[in-house]
PDB file of C-alpha atoms and ligand atoms in Angstrom:
ATOM      1  CA  UNK A   8      -3.418 -22.967  15.009  1.00 94.00           C
ATOM      2  CA  UNK A   9      -2.044 -19.955  16.711  1.00 96.00           C
ATOM      3  CA  UNK A  10      -1.293 -16.957  15.116  1.00 97.00           C
ATOM      4  CA  UNK A  11       2.829 -16.922  15.000  1.00 97.00           C
ATOM      5  CA  UNK A  12       1.932 -20.147  13.225  1.00 97.00           C
ATOM      6  CA  UNK A  13       0.242 -19.411  10.635  1.00 98.00           C
ATOM      7  CA  UNK A  14       2.429 -15.898   9.872  1.00 98.00           C
ATOM      8  CA  UNK A  15       5.286 -18.068   9.741  1.00 98.00           C
ATOM      9  CA  UNK A  16       3.561 -20.483   7.412  1.00 97.00           C
ATOM     10  CA  UNK A  17       2.639 -18.088   5.125  1.00 98.00           C
ATOM     11  CA  UNK A  18       5.950 -15.855   5.120  1.00 98.00           C
ATOM     12  CA  UNK A  19       8.239 -18.553   4.836  1.00 97.00           C
ATOM     13  CA  UNK A  20       6.365 -19.278   1.702  1.00 97.00           C
ATOM     14  CA  UNK A  21       6.584 -15.874   0.290  1.00 96.00           C
ATOM     15  CA  UNK A  22      10.123 -14.726   2.037  1.00 93.00           C
ATOM     16  CA  UNK A  23      13.766 -16.004   1.276  1.00 87.00           C
ATOM     17  CA  UNK A  24      14.417 -15.999   6.049  1.00 92.00           C
ATOM     18  CA  UNK A  25      12.108 -14.969   8.735  1.00 96.00           C
ATOM     19  CA  UNK A  26      13.635 -13.627  11.465  1.00 96.00           C
ATOM     20  CA  UNK A  27      12.009 -14.198  14.822  1.00 96.00           C
ATOM     21  CA  UNK A  28      12.494 -10.491  15.122  1.00 96.00           C
ATOM     22  CA  UNK A  29       9.427  -9.889  12.151  1.00 97.00           C
ATOM     23  CA  UNK A  30       7.391 -11.926  13.498  1.00 98.00           C
ATOM     24  CA  UNK A  31       7.509 -10.314  17.145  1.00 98.00           C
ATOM     25  CA  UNK A  32       7.692  -7.164  15.146  1.00 98.00           C
ATOM     26  CA  UNK A  33       3.787  -8.345  12.987  1.00 98.00           C
ATOM     27  CA  UNK A  34       2.625  -9.213  17.066  1.00 98.00           C
ATOM     28  CA  UNK A  35       3.071  -6.701  18.388  1.00 98.00           C
ATOM     29  CA  UNK A  36       1.721  -4.134  15.319  1.00 98.00           C
ATOM     30  CA  UNK A  37      -1.505  -7.110  15.159  1.00 98.00           C
ATOM     31  CA  UNK A  38      -2.022  -6.128  19.261  1.00 98.00           C
ATOM     32  CA  UNK A  39      -1.458  -2.623  18.658  1.00 98.00           C
ATOM     33  CA  UNK A  40      -3.771  -1.973  15.479  1.00 98.00           C
ATOM     34  CA  UNK A  41      -6.696  -4.315  16.954  1.00 98.00           C
ATOM     35  CA  UNK A  42      -6.005  -2.614  20.957  1.00 97.00           C
ATOM     36  CA  UNK A  43      -6.487   0.781  19.195  1.00 97.00           C
ATOM     37  CA  UNK A  44      -9.261  -0.555  16.798  1.00 97.00           C
ATOM     38  CA  UNK A  45     -11.587   0.031  20.504  1.00 96.00           C
ATOM     39  CA  UNK A  46     -11.211   3.881  20.100  1.00 97.00           C
ATOM     40  CA  UNK A  47     -10.389   4.158  16.723  1.00 95.00           C
ATOM     41  CA  UNK A  48     -11.938   3.427  12.972  1.00 94.00           C
ATOM     42  CA  UNK A  49      -8.398   1.579  11.756  1.00 96.00           C
ATOM     43  CA  UNK A  50      -9.780  -2.035  10.496  1.00 95.00           C
ATOM     44  CA  UNK A  51     -13.301  -3.930  10.066  1.00 95.00           C
ATOM     45  CA  UNK A  52     -10.950  -7.084  10.425  1.00 96.00           C
ATOM     46  CA  UNK A  53     -11.384  -7.467  14.781  1.00 93.00           C
ATOM     47  CA  UNK A  54     -10.361 -11.454  14.678  1.00 96.00           C
ATOM     48  CA  UNK A  55      -6.298 -11.719  15.208  1.00 97.00           C
ATOM     49  CA  UNK A  56      -6.141 -15.202  12.938  1.00 97.00           C
ATOM     50  CA  UNK A  57      -7.620 -12.365  10.093  1.00 97.00           C
ATOM     51  CA  UNK A  58      -5.226  -9.973  11.166  1.00 98.00           C
ATOM     52  CA  UNK A  59      -2.584 -12.084   9.803  1.00 98.00           C
ATOM     53  CA  UNK A  60      -4.661 -13.282   6.283  1.00 97.00           C
ATOM     54  CA  UNK A  61      -6.281  -9.973   4.945  1.00 97.00           C
ATOM     55  CA  UNK A  62      -4.094  -8.020   6.451  1.00 98.00           C
ATOM     56  CA  UNK A  63      -0.036  -8.656   7.063  1.00 98.00           C
ATOM     57  CA  UNK A  64      -0.143 -11.795   4.637  1.00 98.00           C
ATOM     58  CA  UNK A  65      -1.727 -10.521   1.814  1.00 98.00           C
ATOM     59  CA  UNK A  66       0.274  -7.584   1.785  1.00 98.00           C
ATOM     60  CA  UNK A  67       3.466  -9.292   2.268  1.00 98.00           C
ATOM     61  CA  UNK A  68       2.460 -10.494  -1.387  1.00 98.00           C
ATOM     62  CA  UNK A  69       3.749  -7.510  -2.843  1.00 97.00           C
ATOM     63  CA  UNK A  70       7.484  -8.136  -1.134  1.00 97.00           C
ATOM     64  CA  UNK A  71       8.950  -9.690  -4.133  1.00 96.00           C
ATOM     65  CA  UNK A  72       7.756  -6.368  -5.874  1.00 96.00           C
ATOM     66  CA  UNK A  73       9.262  -3.473  -3.385  1.00 97.00           C
ATOM     67  CA  UNK A  74      12.177  -5.689  -2.151  1.00 95.00           C
ATOM     68  CA  UNK A  75      15.290  -3.930  -4.348  1.00 93.00           C
ATOM     69  CA  UNK A  76      13.894  -0.646  -4.664  1.00 96.00           C
ATOM     70  CA  UNK A  77      15.560   2.332  -3.174  1.00 96.00           C
ATOM     71  CA  UNK A  78      12.395   4.493  -2.327  1.00 98.00           C
ATOM     72  CA  UNK A  79       8.276   2.861  -1.878  1.00 98.00           C
ATOM     73  CA  UNK A  80       5.334   5.884  -1.277  1.00 98.00           C
ATOM     74  CA  UNK A  81       2.247   3.885  -0.068  1.00 98.00           C
ATOM     75  CA  UNK A  82      -0.915   6.274  -1.000  1.00 98.00           C
ATOM     76  CA  UNK A  83      -3.842   5.972   1.738  1.00 97.00           C
ATOM     77  CA  UNK A  84      -2.159   3.813   3.932  1.00 98.00           C
ATOM     78  CA  UNK A  85      -4.287   4.066   6.352  1.00 97.00           C
ATOM     79  CA  UNK A  86      -3.918   1.534   9.228  1.00 98.00           C
ATOM     80  CA  UNK A  87      -0.660   0.785   7.244  1.00 98.00           C
ATOM     81  CA  UNK A  88      -1.206  -1.441   4.157  1.00 98.00           C
ATOM     82  CA  UNK A  89       0.355  -2.107   2.461  1.00 98.00           C
ATOM     83  CA  UNK A  90       3.336  -0.095   3.206  1.00 98.00           C
ATOM     84  CA  UNK A  91       3.879  -0.945   7.037  1.00 98.00           C
ATOM     85  CA  UNK A  92       4.047  -4.786   6.618  1.00 98.00           C
ATOM     86  CA  UNK A  93       6.470  -3.949   3.543  1.00 98.00           C
ATOM     87  CA  UNK A  94       8.773  -1.607   5.990  1.00 98.00           C
ATOM     88  CA  UNK A  95       8.753  -5.077   8.714  1.00 98.00           C
ATOM     89  CA  UNK A  96       9.708  -6.701   5.738  1.00 97.00           C
ATOM     90  CA  UNK A  97      12.714  -4.793   3.373  1.00 97.00           C
ATOM     91  CA  UNK A  98      14.616  -3.385   5.661  1.00 95.00           C
ATOM     92  CA  UNK A  99      16.343  -1.588   3.001  1.00 96.00           C
ATOM     93  CA  UNK A 100      14.035  -0.197   1.571  1.00 98.00           C
ATOM     94  CA  UNK A 101      12.825   3.158   2.735  1.00 98.00           C
ATOM     95  CA  UNK A 102       9.162   3.508   3.060  1.00 98.00           C
ATOM     96  CA  UNK A 103       7.266   6.623   3.156  1.00 98.00           C
ATOM     97  CA  UNK A 104       3.179   5.916   4.288  1.00 98.00           C
ATOM     98  CA  UNK A 105       0.497   8.818   3.400  1.00 98.00           C
ATOM     99  CA  UNK A 106      -2.473   9.203   4.653  1.00 98.00           C
ATOM    100  CA  UNK A 107      -5.095  12.126   4.608  1.00 96.00           C
ATOM    101  CA  UNK A 108      -6.914  11.295   7.764  1.00 97.00           C
ATOM    102  CA  UNK A 109      -4.076  12.528  11.214  1.00 97.00           C
ATOM    103  CA  UNK A 110      -5.479  10.634  13.817  1.00 97.00           C
ATOM    104  CA  UNK A 111      -4.211   7.852  11.161  1.00 97.00           C
ATOM    105  CA  UNK A 112      -0.961   8.970  11.278  1.00 98.00           C
ATOM    106  CA  UNK A 113      -0.770   9.064  14.934  1.00 98.00           C
ATOM    107  CA  UNK A 114      -1.532   5.927  15.304  1.00 98.00           C
ATOM    108  CA  UNK A 115       1.384   4.469  12.354  1.00 98.00           C
ATOM    109  CA  UNK A 116       4.033   6.872  13.953  1.00 98.00           C
ATOM    110  CA  UNK A 117       3.136   4.837  17.605  1.00 98.00           C
ATOM    111  CA  UNK A 118       3.758   1.825  16.205  1.00 98.00           C
ATOM    112  CA  UNK A 119       7.259   2.857  13.783  1.00 98.00           C
ATOM    113  CA  UNK A 120       8.151   4.027  17.493  1.00 98.00           C
ATOM    114  CA  UNK A 121       7.343   0.992  19.066  1.00 98.00           C
ATOM    115  CA  UNK A 122       8.653  -1.868  16.658  1.00 98.00           C
ATOM    116  CA  UNK A 123      11.782   0.376  16.022  1.00 98.00           C
ATOM    117  CA  UNK A 124      11.586   0.730  12.335  1.00 98.00           C
ATOM    118  CA  UNK A 125      13.899   3.235  10.668  1.00 98.00           C
ATOM    119  CA  UNK A 126      13.276   2.223   6.958  1.00 98.00           C
ATOM    120  CA  UNK A 127      10.267   4.320   7.832  1.00 98.00           C
ATOM    121  CA  UNK A 128       8.152   7.873   7.911  1.00 98.00           C
ATOM    122  CA  UNK A 129       4.240   7.734   8.368  1.00 98.00           C
ATOM    123  CA  UNK A 130       3.350  11.342   6.521  1.00 98.00           C
ATOM    124  CA  UNK A 131       0.087  13.561   7.068  1.00 98.00           C
ATOM    125  CA  UNK A 132      -0.690  14.983   3.932  1.00 97.00           C
ATOM    126  CA  UNK A 133      -3.211  14.384   0.780  1.00 95.00           C
ATOM    127  CA  UNK A 134      -1.762  13.269  -1.684  1.00 95.00           C
ATOM    128  CA  UNK A 135      -2.539  15.851  -4.624  1.00 93.00           C
ATOM    129  CA  UNK A 136      -0.477  18.213  -1.895  1.00 94.00           C
ATOM    130  CA  UNK A 137       2.500  15.698  -1.020  1.00 96.00           C
ATOM    131  CA  UNK A 138       2.811  15.861  -5.142  1.00 94.00           C
ATOM    132  CA  UNK A 139       3.592  19.357  -5.387  1.00 89.00           C
ATOM    133  CA  UNK A 140       7.150  18.186  -3.889  1.00 92.00           C
ATOM    134  CA  UNK A 141       7.488  15.168  -4.265  1.00 96.00           C
ATOM    135  CA  UNK A 142       7.322  14.802  -8.073  1.00 96.00           C
ATOM    136  CA  UNK A 143       9.175  11.714  -9.469  1.00 96.00           C
ATOM    137  CA  UNK A 144      10.437  10.824  -6.114  1.00 96.00           C
ATOM    138  CA  UNK A 145       9.831   7.146  -5.405  1.00 98.00           C
ATOM    139  CA  UNK A 146      10.999   4.671  -7.711  1.00 98.00           C
ATOM    140  CA  UNK A 147       7.603   3.030  -6.335  1.00 98.00           C
ATOM    141  CA  UNK A 148       4.184   4.097  -5.539  1.00 98.00           C
ATOM    142  CA  UNK A 149       1.573   0.866  -3.945  1.00 98.00           C
ATOM    143  CA  UNK A 150      -1.864   1.625  -2.897  1.00 98.00           C
ATOM    144  CA  UNK A 151      -4.566  -1.027  -1.437  1.00 98.00           C
ATOM    145  CA  UNK A 152      -8.621   0.065  -1.585  1.00 94.00           C
ATOM    146  CA  UNK A 153      -8.021   3.771  -1.654  1.00 94.00           C
ATOM    147  CA  UNK A 154      -9.744   4.990  -4.819  1.00 93.00           C
ATOM    148  CA  UNK A 155     -10.894   3.702  -8.920  1.00 95.00           C
ATOM    149  CA  UNK A 156      -7.930   3.234 -11.154  1.00 97.00           C
ATOM    150  CA  UNK A 157      -7.957   5.722 -12.897  1.00 95.00           C
ATOM    151  CA  UNK A 158      -8.571   8.602 -10.113  1.00 94.00           C
ATOM    152  CA  UNK A 159      -5.982   6.441  -7.574  1.00 96.00           C
ATOM    153  CA  UNK A 160      -3.613   6.999 -10.778  1.00 97.00           C
ATOM    154  CA  UNK A 161      -4.258  10.742 -11.149  1.00 96.00           C
ATOM    155  CA  UNK A 162      -2.549  11.033  -6.540  1.00 95.00           C
ATOM    156  CA  UNK A 163       0.840   8.672  -7.317  1.00 97.00           C
ATOM    157  CA  UNK A 164       2.176   8.095 -10.810  1.00 97.00           C
ATOM    158  CA  UNK A 165       2.682  11.866 -10.651  1.00 97.00           C
ATOM    159  CA  UNK A 166       5.337  11.044  -7.147  1.00 98.00           C
ATOM    160  CA  UNK A 167       7.039   7.294  -8.960  1.00 98.00           C
ATOM    161  CA  UNK A 168      10.121   8.022 -11.053  1.00 98.00           C
ATOM    162  CA  UNK A 169      10.642   7.617 -14.929  1.00 98.00           C
ATOM    163  CA  UNK A 170      10.969   4.290 -15.067  1.00 98.00           C
ATOM    164  CA  UNK A 171       9.519   3.317 -11.764  1.00 98.00           C
ATOM    165  CA  UNK A 172       6.310   1.734 -11.037  1.00 98.00           C
ATOM    166  CA  UNK A 173       3.223   1.500  -9.537  1.00 98.00           C
ATOM    167  CA  UNK A 174       1.463  -1.818  -7.875  1.00 98.00           C
ATOM    168  CA  UNK A 175      -2.665  -1.262  -7.522  1.00 98.00           C
ATOM    169  CA  UNK A 176      -3.234  -3.279  -4.947  1.00 98.00           C
ATOM    170  CA  UNK A 177      -7.219  -4.807  -6.015  1.00 98.00           C
ATOM    171  CA  UNK A 178      -9.959  -6.963  -6.330  1.00 96.00           C
ATOM    172  CA  UNK A 179      -9.780 -10.513  -8.285  1.00 96.00           C
ATOM    173  CA  UNK A 180     -12.401  -8.938 -10.597  1.00 96.00           C
ATOM    174  CA  UNK A 181     -11.020  -5.881 -11.933  1.00 97.00           C
ATOM    175  CA  UNK A 182     -10.671  -6.338 -15.664  1.00 97.00           C
ATOM    176  CA  UNK A 183     -13.560  -3.646 -16.346  1.00 97.00           C
ATOM    177  CA  UNK A 184     -12.243  -0.892 -14.149  1.00 97.00           C
ATOM    178  CA  UNK A 185      -8.176  -1.361 -15.265  1.00 98.00           C
ATOM    179  CA  UNK A 186      -9.802  -0.975 -18.792  1.00 97.00           C
ATOM    180  CA  UNK A 187     -11.524   2.518 -18.326  1.00 97.00           C
ATOM    181  CA  UNK A 188      -8.442   3.696 -16.670  1.00 97.00           C
ATOM    182  CA  UNK A 189      -6.535   2.964 -19.499  1.00 97.00           C
ATOM    183  CA  UNK A 190      -6.477   6.059 -20.867  1.00 97.00           C
ATOM    184  CA  UNK A 191      -5.997   8.139 -17.576  1.00 96.00           C
ATOM    185  CA  UNK A 192      -2.316   6.422 -17.256  1.00 98.00           C
ATOM    186  CA  UNK A 193      -1.524   6.784 -20.576  1.00 98.00           C
ATOM    187  CA  UNK A 194      -2.164  10.470 -19.848  1.00 97.00           C
ATOM    188  CA  UNK A 195      -0.241  10.673 -17.022  1.00 97.00           C
ATOM    189  CA  UNK A 196       2.742   8.896 -18.217  1.00 98.00           C
ATOM    190  CA  UNK A 197       2.330   5.481 -17.518  1.00 98.00           C
ATOM    191  CA  UNK A 198       2.575   2.501 -19.970  1.00 98.00           C
ATOM    192  CA  UNK A 199      -0.446  -0.695 -20.206  1.00 97.00           C
ATOM    193  CA  UNK A 200      -1.837  -2.282 -17.319  1.00 98.00           C
ATOM    194  CA  UNK A 201      -1.230  -5.480 -16.544  1.00 98.00           C
ATOM    195  CA  UNK A 202      -3.277  -7.562 -14.243  1.00 98.00           C
ATOM    196  CA  UNK A 203      -1.167 -10.266 -12.184  1.00 98.00           C
ATOM    197  CA  UNK A 204      -4.171 -12.728  -9.855  1.00 97.00           C
ATOM    198  CA  UNK A 205      -2.809 -13.950  -6.812  1.00 97.00           C
ATOM    199  CA  UNK A 206      -3.986 -16.515  -4.066  1.00 98.00           C
ATOM    200  CA  UNK A 207      -2.815 -14.649  -0.691  1.00 98.00           C
ATOM    201  CA  UNK A 208      -0.716 -17.717   1.428  1.00 98.00           C
ATOM    202  CA  UNK A 209      -2.598 -19.983   4.020  1.00 97.00           C
ATOM    203  CA  UNK A 210      -6.032 -18.867   2.449  1.00 97.00           C
ATOM    204  CA  UNK A 211      -8.148 -19.356  -0.559  1.00 96.00           C
ATOM    205  CA  UNK A 212      -8.501 -15.128  -0.684  1.00 97.00           C
ATOM    206  CA  UNK A 213      -7.900 -14.583  -4.760  1.00 98.00           C
ATOM    207  CA  UNK A 214      -6.942 -10.566  -5.371  1.00 98.00           C
ATOM    208  CA  UNK A 215      -5.213  -8.734  -7.782  1.00 98.00           C
ATOM    209  CA  UNK A 216      -2.145  -6.596  -8.369  1.00 98.00           C
ATOM    210  CA  UNK A 217      -2.404  -4.194 -11.212  1.00 98.00           C
ATOM    211  CA  UNK A 218       1.248  -3.145 -12.434  1.00 98.00           C
ATOM    212  CA  UNK A 219       1.985  -0.480 -14.499  1.00 98.00           C
ATOM    213  CA  UNK A 220       5.021   0.678 -15.479  1.00 98.00           C
ATOM    214  CA  UNK A 221       5.854   5.064 -15.873  1.00 98.00           C
ATOM    215  CA  UNK A 222       7.289   5.482 -19.076  1.00 98.00           C
ATOM    216  CA  UNK A 223       7.566   9.495 -19.389  1.00 97.00           C
ATOM    217  CA  UNK A 224       7.058  12.622 -17.132  1.00 97.00           C
ATOM    218  CA  UNK A 225       3.566  13.118 -15.743  1.00 97.00           C
ATOM    219  CA  UNK A 226       1.779  16.332 -17.041  1.00 95.00           C
ATOM    220  CA  UNK A 227       2.816  19.436 -14.921  1.00 93.00           C
ATOM    221  CA  UNK A 228      -0.804  19.925 -14.212  1.00 92.00           C
ATOM    222  CA  UNK A 229      -1.555  16.351 -12.540  1.00 93.00           C
ATOM    223  CA  UNK A 230      -2.575  16.166 -10.284  1.00 92.00           C
ATOM    224  CA  UNK A 231      -4.985  18.300 -10.301  1.00 85.00           C
ATOM    225  CA  UNK A 232      -5.454  20.158  -6.206  1.00 74.00           C
ATOM    226  CA  UNK A 233      -8.121  18.342  -4.335  1.00 55.00           C
ATOM    227  CA  UNK A 234      -9.484  16.115  -7.068  1.00 48.00           C
ATOM    228  CA  UNK A 235     -12.776  14.736  -6.101  1.00 54.00           C
ATOM    229  CA  UNK A 236     -12.149  10.885  -4.805  1.00 52.00           C
ATOM    230  CA  UNK A 237     -15.115   9.974  -6.032  1.00 50.00           C
ATOM    231  CA  UNK A 238     -14.710  11.896  -9.356  1.00 49.00           C
ATOM    232  CA  UNK A 239     -13.065  10.246 -12.375  1.00 49.00           C
ATOM    233  CA  UNK A 240     -11.518  12.953 -14.132  1.00 47.00           C
ATOM    234  CA  UNK A 241      -9.844  11.780 -17.049  1.00 55.00           C
ATOM    235  CA  UNK A 242     -12.175   9.946 -18.046  1.00 48.00           C
ATOM    236  CA  UNK A 243     -13.491   6.290 -16.706  1.00 45.00           C
ATOM    237  CA  UNK A 244     -16.954   6.471 -14.495  1.00 36.00           C
TER     238      UNK A 244
HETATM  239  N1  SAM B  30      -5.088   1.072   2.379  1.00 65.94           N
HETATM  240  C1  SAM B  30      -5.384   0.972   3.516  1.00 65.94           C
HETATM  241  C2  SAM B  30      -5.951  -0.685   3.321  1.00 65.94           C
HETATM  242  O1  SAM B  30      -5.875  -1.080   2.397  1.00 65.94           O
HETATM  243  O2  SAM B  30      -6.659  -0.730   4.378  1.00 65.94           O
HETATM  244  C3  SAM B  30      -6.562   1.734   4.023  1.00 65.94           C
HETATM  245  C4  SAM B  30      -7.605   2.127   3.130  1.00 65.94           C
HETATM  246  S1  SAM B  30      -8.565   3.064   3.334  1.00 65.94           S
HETATM  247  C5  SAM B  30     -10.232   2.252   2.899  1.00 65.94           C
HETATM  248  C6  SAM B  30      -8.031   4.372   2.996  1.00 65.94           C
HETATM  249  C7  SAM B  30      -6.963   6.079   3.002  1.00 65.94           C
HETATM  250  O3  SAM B  30      -7.508   6.360   1.731  1.00 65.94           O
HETATM  251  C8  SAM B  30      -7.820   6.401   4.021  1.00 65.94           C
HETATM  252  O4  SAM B  30      -7.489   6.040   5.142  1.00 65.94           O
HETATM  253  C9  SAM B  30      -8.308   7.962   3.526  1.00 65.94           C
HETATM  254  O5  SAM B  30      -7.805   8.908   4.863  1.00 65.94           O
HETATM  255  C10 SAM B  30      -6.297   8.294   2.305  1.00 65.94           C
HETATM  256  N2  SAM B  30      -7.478   8.632   1.337  1.00 65.94           N
HETATM  257  C11 SAM B  30      -8.339   9.278   0.291  1.00 65.94           C
HETATM  258  N3  SAM B  30      -7.385   9.954   0.083  1.00 65.94           N
HETATM  259  C12 SAM B  30      -6.579   9.996  -0.485  1.00 65.94           C
HETATM  260  C13 SAM B  30      -6.162  11.528  -0.911  1.00 65.94           C
HETATM  261  N4  SAM B  30      -6.354  12.282  -1.288  1.00 65.94           N
HETATM  262  N5  SAM B  30      -4.473  11.597   0.150  1.00 65.94           N
HETATM  263  C14 SAM B  30      -4.168  10.686   0.760  1.00 65.94           C
HETATM  264  N6  SAM B  30      -4.807   9.864   1.749  1.00 65.94           N
HETATM  265  C15 SAM B  30      -5.715   9.497   1.059  1.00 65.94           C
END
């Protein structure tokens, strides 16, 4: 099977329609990612087929959560995951890709320009700083592989509107981490987190998405400035 075939087979199980332009955009992104990865640390995945399954199809699995949303932010997007695959798939939704490392944002801007995407902006900032001027302005926040859920919730929930949601993409065995973050999530304005496991299409990878609905305002003191990523200031670990 070729990368194109794997991608089409996978996307057909997730999206109502798979356009040739969408597939071309993904393959161009993959080429640019693997090329830049030779000189810059962007991903541990170096095989083209694995880029399709571990990055593109994994991220595409949360497309139903964002497709009808207005404004989505991806916190700690790194090389663009999950936000860029979602932006390629959901052209009517506006995306902000946020990362604290300028080189990664520079790379993403090259990809966005090359693909001609009009619905996505890459911003270099720490989430704590970005929250100062963009509080509660996104209908959805997404994030994958950035921090422990209680720290991550402090970085993301302040940016989400009341009645919006936060989707954290986690490993399937995230139950304890979620349990330990419950108190922090409640303080930050979220409701009870809900873990939904899924198998990535065309693979045997089982992953989890943790869904947190925002039900009230986040107190103004969160996120604390320059919260250390390793610490869990609101309890938990
Ligand atoms: N989400 C991507 C993925 O799944 O491949 C990248 C994960 S990478 C392990 C974590 C990323 O989070 C890094 O690019 C790092 O710069 C970014 N990051 C960590 N703390 C951050 C913060 N406070 N604000 C913005 N970005 C942050």
